[in-house]
Short mmCIF file of C-alpha atoms in Angstrom, two decimals:
data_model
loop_
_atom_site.label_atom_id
_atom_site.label_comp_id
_atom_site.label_asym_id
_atom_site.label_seq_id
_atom_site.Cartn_x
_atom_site.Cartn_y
_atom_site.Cartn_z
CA UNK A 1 -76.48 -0.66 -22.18
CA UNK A 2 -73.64 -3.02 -22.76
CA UNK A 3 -70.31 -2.13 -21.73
CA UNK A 4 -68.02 -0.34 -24.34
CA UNK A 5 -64.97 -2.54 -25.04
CA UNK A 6 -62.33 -1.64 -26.94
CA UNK A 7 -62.08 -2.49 -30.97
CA UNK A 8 -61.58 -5.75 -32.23
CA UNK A 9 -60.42 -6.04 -35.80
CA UNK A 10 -60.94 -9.30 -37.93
CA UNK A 11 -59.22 -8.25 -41.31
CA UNK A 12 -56.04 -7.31 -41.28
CA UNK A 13 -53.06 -8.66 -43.39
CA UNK A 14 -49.58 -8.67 -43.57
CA UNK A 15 -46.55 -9.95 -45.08
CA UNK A 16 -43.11 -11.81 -43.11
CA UNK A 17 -39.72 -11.59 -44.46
CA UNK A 18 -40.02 -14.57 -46.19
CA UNK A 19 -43.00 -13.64 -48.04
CA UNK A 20 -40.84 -10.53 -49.22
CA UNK A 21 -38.15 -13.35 -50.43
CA UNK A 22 -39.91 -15.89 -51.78
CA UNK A 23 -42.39 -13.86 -53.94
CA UNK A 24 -38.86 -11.34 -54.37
CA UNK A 25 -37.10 -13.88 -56.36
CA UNK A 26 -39.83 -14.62 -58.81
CA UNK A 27 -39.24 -12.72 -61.71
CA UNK A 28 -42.84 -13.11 -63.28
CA UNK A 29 -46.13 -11.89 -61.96
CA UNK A 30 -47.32 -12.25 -59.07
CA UNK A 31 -44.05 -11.14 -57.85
CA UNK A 32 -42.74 -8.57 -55.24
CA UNK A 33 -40.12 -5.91 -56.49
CA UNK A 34 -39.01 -2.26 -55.85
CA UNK A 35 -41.34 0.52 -57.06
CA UNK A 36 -39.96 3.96 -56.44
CA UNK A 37 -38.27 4.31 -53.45
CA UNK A 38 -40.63 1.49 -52.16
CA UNK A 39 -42.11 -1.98 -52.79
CA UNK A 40 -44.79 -3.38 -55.12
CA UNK A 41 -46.57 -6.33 -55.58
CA UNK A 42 -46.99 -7.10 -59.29
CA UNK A 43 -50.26 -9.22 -59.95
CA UNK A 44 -52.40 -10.71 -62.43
CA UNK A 45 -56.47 -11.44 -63.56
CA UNK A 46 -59.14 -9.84 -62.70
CA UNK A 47 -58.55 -6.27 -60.43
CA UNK A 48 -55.17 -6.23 -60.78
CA UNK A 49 -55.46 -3.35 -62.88
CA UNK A 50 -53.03 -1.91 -65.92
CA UNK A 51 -49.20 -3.50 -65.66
CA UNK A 52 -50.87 -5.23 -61.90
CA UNK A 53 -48.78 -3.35 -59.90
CA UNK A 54 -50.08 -2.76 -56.24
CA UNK A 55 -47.41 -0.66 -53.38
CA UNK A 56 -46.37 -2.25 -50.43
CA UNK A 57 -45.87 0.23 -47.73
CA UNK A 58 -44.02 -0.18 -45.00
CA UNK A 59 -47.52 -1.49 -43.15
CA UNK A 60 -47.47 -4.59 -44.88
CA UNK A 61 -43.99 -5.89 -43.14
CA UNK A 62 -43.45 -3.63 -40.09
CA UNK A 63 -44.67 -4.95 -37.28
CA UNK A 64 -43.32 -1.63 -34.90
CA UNK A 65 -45.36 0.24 -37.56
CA UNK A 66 -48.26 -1.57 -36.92
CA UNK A 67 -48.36 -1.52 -33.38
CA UNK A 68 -47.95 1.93 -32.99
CA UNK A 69 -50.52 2.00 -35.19
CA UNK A 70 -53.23 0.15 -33.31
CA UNK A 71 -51.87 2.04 -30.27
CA UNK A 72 -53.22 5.39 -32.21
CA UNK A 73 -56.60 4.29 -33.43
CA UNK A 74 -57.12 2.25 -30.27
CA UNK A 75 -57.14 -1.34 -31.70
CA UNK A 76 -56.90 -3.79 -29.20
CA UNK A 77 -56.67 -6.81 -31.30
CA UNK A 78 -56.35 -7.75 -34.82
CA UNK A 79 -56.69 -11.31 -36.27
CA UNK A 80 -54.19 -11.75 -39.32
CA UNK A 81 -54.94 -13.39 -42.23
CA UNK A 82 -53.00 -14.08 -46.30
CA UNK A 83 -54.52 -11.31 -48.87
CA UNK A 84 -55.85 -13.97 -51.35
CA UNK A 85 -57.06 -10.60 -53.32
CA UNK A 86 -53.52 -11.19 -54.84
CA UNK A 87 -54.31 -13.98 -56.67
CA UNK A 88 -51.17 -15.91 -55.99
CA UNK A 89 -52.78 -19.11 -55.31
CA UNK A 90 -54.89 -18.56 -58.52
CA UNK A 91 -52.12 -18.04 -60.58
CA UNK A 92 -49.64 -20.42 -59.93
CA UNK A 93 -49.97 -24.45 -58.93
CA UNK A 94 -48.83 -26.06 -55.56
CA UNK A 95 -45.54 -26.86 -56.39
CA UNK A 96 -44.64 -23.19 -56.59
CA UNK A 97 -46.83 -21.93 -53.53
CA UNK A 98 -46.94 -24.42 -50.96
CA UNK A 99 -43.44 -23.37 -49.72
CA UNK A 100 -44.76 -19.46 -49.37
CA UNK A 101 -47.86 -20.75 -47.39
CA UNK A 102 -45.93 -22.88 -45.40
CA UNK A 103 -43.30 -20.18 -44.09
CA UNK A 104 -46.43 -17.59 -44.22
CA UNK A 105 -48.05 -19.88 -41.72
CA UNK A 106 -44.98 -20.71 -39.66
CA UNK A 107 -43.73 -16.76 -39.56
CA UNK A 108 -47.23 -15.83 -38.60
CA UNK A 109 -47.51 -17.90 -36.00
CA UNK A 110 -44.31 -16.45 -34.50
CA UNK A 111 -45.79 -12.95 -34.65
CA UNK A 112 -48.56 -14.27 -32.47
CA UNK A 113 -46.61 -15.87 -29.88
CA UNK A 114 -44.35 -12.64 -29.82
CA UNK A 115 -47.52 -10.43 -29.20
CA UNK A 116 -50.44 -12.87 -27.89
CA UNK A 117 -52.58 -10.11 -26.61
CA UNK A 118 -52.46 -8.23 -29.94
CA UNK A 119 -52.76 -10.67 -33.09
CA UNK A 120 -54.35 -14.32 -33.66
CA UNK A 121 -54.50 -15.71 -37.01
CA UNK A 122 -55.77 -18.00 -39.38
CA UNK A 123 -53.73 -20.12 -41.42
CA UNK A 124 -52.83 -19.65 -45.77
CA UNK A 125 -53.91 -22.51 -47.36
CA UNK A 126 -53.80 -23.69 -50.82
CA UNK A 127 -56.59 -24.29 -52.99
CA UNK A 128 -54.62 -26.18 -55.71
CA UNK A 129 -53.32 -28.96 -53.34
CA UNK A 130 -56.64 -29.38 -50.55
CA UNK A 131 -55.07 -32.54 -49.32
CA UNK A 132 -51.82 -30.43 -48.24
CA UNK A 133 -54.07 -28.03 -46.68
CA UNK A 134 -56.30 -29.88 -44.60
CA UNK A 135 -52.85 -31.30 -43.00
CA UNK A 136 -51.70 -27.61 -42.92
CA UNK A 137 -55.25 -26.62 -41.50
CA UNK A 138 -54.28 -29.65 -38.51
CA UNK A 139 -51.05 -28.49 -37.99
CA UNK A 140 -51.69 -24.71 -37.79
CA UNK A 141 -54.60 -25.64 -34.89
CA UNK A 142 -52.18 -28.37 -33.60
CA UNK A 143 -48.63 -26.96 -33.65
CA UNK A 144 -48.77 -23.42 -34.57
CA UNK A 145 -51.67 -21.68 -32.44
CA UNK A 146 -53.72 -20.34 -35.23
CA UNK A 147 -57.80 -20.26 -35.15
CA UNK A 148 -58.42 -21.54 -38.70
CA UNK A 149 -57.49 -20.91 -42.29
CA UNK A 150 -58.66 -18.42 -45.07
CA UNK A 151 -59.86 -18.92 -48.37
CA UNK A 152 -60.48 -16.95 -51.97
CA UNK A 153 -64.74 -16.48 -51.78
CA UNK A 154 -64.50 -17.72 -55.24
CA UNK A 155 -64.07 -21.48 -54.27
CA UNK A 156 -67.53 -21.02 -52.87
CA UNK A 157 -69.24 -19.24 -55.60
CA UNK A 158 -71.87 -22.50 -56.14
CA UNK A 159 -72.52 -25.67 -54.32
CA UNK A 160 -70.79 -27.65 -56.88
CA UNK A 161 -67.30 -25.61 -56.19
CA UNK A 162 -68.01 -25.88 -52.49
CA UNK A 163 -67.96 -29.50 -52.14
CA UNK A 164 -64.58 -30.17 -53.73
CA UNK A 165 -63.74 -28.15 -49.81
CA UNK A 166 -65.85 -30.89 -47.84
CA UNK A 167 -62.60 -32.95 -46.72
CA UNK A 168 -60.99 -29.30 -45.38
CA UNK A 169 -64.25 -28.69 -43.73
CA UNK A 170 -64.25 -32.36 -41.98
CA UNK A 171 -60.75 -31.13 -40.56
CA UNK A 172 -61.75 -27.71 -39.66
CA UNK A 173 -64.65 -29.33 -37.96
CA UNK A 174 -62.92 -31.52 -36.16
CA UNK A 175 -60.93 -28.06 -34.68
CA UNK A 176 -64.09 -25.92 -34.67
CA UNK A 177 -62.11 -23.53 -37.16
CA UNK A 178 -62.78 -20.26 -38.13
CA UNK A 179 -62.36 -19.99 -41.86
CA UNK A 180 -62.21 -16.85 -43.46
CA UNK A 181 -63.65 -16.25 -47.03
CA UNK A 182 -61.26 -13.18 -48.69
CA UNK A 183 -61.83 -11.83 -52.34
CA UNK A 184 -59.99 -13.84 -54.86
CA UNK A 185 -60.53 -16.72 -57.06
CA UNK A 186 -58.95 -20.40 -56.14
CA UNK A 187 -56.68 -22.05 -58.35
CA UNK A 188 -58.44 -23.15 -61.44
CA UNK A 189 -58.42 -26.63 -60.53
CA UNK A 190 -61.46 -25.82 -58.40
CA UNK A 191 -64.58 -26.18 -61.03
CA UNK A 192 -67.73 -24.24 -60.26
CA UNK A 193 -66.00 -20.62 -59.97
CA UNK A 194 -66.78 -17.82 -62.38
CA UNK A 195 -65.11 -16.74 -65.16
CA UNK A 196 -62.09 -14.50 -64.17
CA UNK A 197 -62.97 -11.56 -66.52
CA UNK A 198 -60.13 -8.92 -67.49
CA UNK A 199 -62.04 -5.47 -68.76
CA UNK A 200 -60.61 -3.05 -71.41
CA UNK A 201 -62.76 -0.41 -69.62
CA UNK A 202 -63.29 1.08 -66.11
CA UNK A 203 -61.98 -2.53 -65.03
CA UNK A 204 -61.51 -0.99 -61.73
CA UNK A 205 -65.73 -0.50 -61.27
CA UNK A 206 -66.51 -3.60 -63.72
CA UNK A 207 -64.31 -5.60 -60.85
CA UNK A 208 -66.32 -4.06 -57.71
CA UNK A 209 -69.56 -5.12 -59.29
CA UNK A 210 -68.20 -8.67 -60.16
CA UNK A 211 -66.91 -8.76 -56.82
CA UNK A 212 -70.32 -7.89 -54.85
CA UNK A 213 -72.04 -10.44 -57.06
CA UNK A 214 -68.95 -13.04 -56.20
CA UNK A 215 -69.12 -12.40 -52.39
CA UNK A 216 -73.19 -12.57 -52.73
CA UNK A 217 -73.48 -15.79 -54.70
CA UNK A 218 -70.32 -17.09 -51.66
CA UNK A 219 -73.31 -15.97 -49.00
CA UNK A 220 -76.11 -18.13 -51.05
CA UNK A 221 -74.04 -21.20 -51.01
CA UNK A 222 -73.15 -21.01 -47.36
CA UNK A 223 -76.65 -19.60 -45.88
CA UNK A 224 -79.01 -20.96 -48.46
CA UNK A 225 -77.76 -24.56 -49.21
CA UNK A 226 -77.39 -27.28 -46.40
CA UNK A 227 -73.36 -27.76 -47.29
CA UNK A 228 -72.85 -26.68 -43.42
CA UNK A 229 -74.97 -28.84 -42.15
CA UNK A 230 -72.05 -31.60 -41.34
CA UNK A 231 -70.33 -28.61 -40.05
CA UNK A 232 -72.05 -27.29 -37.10
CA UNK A 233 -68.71 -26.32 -35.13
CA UNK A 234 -67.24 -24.08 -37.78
CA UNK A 235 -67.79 -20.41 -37.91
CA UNK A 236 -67.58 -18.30 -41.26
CA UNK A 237 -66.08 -14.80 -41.72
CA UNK A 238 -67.24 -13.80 -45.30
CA UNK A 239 -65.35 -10.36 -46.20
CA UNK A 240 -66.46 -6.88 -47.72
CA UNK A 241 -70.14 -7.23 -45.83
CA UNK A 242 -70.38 -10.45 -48.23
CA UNK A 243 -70.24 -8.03 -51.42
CA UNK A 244 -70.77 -4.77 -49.68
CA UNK A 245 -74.01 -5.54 -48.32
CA UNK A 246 -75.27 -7.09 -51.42
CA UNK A 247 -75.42 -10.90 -49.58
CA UNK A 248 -77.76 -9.39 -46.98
CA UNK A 249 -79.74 -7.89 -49.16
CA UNK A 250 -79.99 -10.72 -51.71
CA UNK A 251 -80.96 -12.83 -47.97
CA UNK A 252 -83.75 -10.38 -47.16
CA UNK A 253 -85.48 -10.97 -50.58
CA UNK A 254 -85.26 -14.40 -50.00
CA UNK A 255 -86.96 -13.96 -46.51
CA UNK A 256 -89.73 -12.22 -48.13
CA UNK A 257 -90.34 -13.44 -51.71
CA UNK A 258 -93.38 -15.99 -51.52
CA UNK A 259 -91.10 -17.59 -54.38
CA UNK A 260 -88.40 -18.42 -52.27
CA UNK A 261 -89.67 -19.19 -48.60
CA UNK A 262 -86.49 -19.77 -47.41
CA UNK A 263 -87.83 -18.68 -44.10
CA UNK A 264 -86.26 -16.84 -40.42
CA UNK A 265 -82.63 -15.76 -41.94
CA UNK A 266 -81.72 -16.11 -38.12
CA UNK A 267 -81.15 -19.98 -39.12
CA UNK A 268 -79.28 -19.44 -42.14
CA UNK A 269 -77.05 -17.44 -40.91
CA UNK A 270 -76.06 -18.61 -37.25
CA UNK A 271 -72.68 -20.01 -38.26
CA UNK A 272 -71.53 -17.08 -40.60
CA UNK A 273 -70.70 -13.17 -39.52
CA UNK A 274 -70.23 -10.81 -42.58
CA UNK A 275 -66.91 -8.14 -42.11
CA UNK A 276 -66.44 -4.56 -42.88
CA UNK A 277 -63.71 -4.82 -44.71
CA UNK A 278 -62.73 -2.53 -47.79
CA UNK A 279 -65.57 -3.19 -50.45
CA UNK A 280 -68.44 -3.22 -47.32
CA UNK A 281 -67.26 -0.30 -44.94
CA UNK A 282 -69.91 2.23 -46.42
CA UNK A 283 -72.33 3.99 -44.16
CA UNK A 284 -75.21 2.78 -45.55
CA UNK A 285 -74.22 -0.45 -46.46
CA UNK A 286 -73.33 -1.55 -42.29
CA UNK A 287 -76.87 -0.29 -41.42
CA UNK A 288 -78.63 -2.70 -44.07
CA UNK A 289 -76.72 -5.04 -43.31
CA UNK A 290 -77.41 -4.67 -39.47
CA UNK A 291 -80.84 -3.62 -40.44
CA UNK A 292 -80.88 -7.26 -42.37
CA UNK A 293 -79.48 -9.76 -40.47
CA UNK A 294 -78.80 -8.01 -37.00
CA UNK A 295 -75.76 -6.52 -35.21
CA UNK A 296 -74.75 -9.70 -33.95
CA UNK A 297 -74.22 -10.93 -37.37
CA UNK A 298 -71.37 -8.70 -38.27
CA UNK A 299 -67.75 -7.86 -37.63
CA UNK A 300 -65.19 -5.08 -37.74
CA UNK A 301 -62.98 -5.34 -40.05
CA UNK A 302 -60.59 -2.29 -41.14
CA UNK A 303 -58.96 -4.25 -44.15
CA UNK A 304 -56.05 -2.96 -43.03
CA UNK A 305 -52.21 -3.00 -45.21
CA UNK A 306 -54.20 -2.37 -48.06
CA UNK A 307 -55.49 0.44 -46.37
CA UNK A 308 -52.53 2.44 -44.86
CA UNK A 309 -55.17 3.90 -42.30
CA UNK A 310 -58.21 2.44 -39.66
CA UNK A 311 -59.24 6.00 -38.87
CA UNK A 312 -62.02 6.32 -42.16
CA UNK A 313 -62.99 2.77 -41.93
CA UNK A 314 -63.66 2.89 -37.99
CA UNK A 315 -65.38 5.99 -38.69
CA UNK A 316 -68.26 5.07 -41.31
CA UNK A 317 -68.76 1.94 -38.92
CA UNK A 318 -69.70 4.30 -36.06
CA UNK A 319 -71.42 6.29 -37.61
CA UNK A 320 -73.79 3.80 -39.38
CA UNK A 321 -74.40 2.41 -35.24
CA UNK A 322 -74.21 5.69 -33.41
CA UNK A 323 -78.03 5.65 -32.93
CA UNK A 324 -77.41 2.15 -31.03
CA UNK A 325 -74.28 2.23 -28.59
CA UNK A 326 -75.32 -1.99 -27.80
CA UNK A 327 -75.24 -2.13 -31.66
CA UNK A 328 -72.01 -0.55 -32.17
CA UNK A 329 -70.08 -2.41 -29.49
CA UNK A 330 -71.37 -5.79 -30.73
CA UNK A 331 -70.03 -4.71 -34.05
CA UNK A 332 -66.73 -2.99 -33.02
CA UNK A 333 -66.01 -5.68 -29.84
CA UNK A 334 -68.32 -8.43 -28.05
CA UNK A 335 -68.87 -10.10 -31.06
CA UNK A 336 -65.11 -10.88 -32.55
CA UNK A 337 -64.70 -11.51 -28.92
CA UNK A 338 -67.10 -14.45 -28.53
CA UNK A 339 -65.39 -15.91 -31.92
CA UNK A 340 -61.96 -15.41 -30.68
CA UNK A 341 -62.67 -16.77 -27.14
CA UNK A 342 -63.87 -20.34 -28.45
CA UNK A 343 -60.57 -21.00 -28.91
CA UNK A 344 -57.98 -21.55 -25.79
CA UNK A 345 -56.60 -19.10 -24.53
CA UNK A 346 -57.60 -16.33 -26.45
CA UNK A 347 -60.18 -15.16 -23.96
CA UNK A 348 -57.94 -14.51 -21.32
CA UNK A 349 -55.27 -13.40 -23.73
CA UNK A 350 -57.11 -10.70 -25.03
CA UNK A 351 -58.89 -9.78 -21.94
CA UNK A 352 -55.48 -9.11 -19.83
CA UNK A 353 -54.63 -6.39 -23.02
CA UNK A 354 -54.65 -3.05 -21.13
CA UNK A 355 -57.91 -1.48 -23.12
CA UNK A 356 -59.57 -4.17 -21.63
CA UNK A 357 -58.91 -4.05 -18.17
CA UNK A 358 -58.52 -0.24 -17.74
#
């Protein structure tokens, strides 16, 4: 049996003072204003729900909170990425956002120098402007110690809206990136998305069922088409088990439909690792999607600022790999650990963290 190492969480989010500011002083949605005695993110489209509102506890912006935090649910590490479920990129063009990703990226990187052994991060980038990001993608690798860059799952909901992200990918190549794929939809200068449907009814289940079929037809692009093919040094995080389980599924039919004969999924799927984030941290779906594609092929991930608390999250994970304790701790640990260590210095950074070495 493999050593049990301590938790490793790839989806995790969180907002800097001058995220509070900048989206503060906006005075349309998506904006960020006081709700109650607390704060609220305001939002529009699809999931944002009636009047879009969304609280902001403290979790979002305070980092003492957060640490103590891990500390209790014995988190050793957390990578740190934008919430592009808010739709701010969708909603509003480059002129007005590329300032907010900009001091996103450069606060963020400060929180990872402050605490090296507990956060890493991959860079906000802007899907309205992909020429400013690809130089943003650079300089975060470059300048500001991040791992990568994350990206709404939306800009890769067909082949055709995939390849208007080929010149990012060259650069992201070039650093052997790790790009995360978060629900959202990219800035409707991105063709090839689908349509960004508001319900009148039960919008809140209408938009989990849109969303599995989003982060599903994100995992067909990426495992079923040859777009990473030019890419061989980039890894893929796709979010919420790539639609709660519903990618690997979709995956094994295509393993085992004599229409298809797509053949081994162990090909199609050696650059890409599926999280269990929100949407994908049910019992069941984990085991089919270890059952699917194999332990090695997927991530913890407690989706945490949305969610105030790890503890339920960490819990359906083990228990969907208690039968398996090499299972589990591929899941929970060695796994984000081999993605995190391609990149220098995070191997020994996160190794000298206490939980490891105790």
């Amino acid at each position: 049996m493999s050593r049990l190492f301590p938790v490793i969480d790839l989806h995790a989010h969180w907002f800097p003072p001058s995220t509070l500011d900048i989206l503060g002083r906006r005075a349309e949605a998506p904006r960020i204003g006081p709700q109650g005695e607390g704060l609220a993110i305001w939002r529009t489209g699809a999931g944002a729900g009636k009047g879009g509102a969304f609280p902001l506890g403290p979790q979002w912006y305070d980092v003492d909170a957060r640490l103590a935090h891990l500390d209790a649910v014995e988190i050793a590490h957390q990578l740190v990425s934008w919430p592009t479920t808010l739709g701010v990129d969708a909603a509003l063009p480059a002129e007005k956002t590329l300032d907010l990703w900009t001091q996103w990226n450069n606060d963020t990187s400060a929180l990872v120098r402050r605490h090296p052994d507990r956060f890493s991060a991959v860079a906000a980038l802007s899907t309205s402007d992909l020429a400013w990001s690809a130089r943003e993608l650079a300089r975060g690798h470059e300048k500001l110690g991040l791992i990568g860059g994350v990206l709404p799952v939306n800009g890769f909901f067909s082949r055709a809206s995939a390849e208007q992200f080929r010149p990012l990918f060259e650069v992201a190549q070039a650093h052997r990136s790790h790009i995360y794929l978060h629900t959202g939809f990219a800035n409707p200068v991105i063709a090839g998305q689908p349509p960004n449907l508001v319900y009148e009814d039960n919008d809140a289940i209408r938009w989990v069922i849109d969303n599995g079929f989003h982060f599903a037809s994100a995992v067909t692009t990426l495992a079923f088409t040859d777009f990473l093919a030019a890419f061989p040094d980039v890894t893929l995080q796709i979010a919420m088990l790539g639609g709660s389980g519903l990618g690997a599924l979709a995956a094994e039919q295509a393993e085992v439909s004599p229409r298809i004969q797509a053949g081994p999924l162990r090909q199609h799927f050696r650059q890409i690792w599926l999280d269990t984030g929100a949407a994908g941290s049910g019992t069941a779906a984990v085991a089919a999607a270890i059952r699917v594609l194999g332990s090695e092929r997927v991530v913890f991930g407690s989706d945490y600022a949305p969610l105030p608390d790890i503890r339920p999250t960490l819990q359906r994970v083990r228990a969907a790999t208690a039968h398996d304790p090499d299972s589990q701790n591929a899941v929970l640990s060695s796994n984000a650990l081999g993605l995190l260590g391609r990149h220098d210095g995070l191997s020994e950074r996160l190794l000298s963290h206490k939980d490891f070495t105790s």
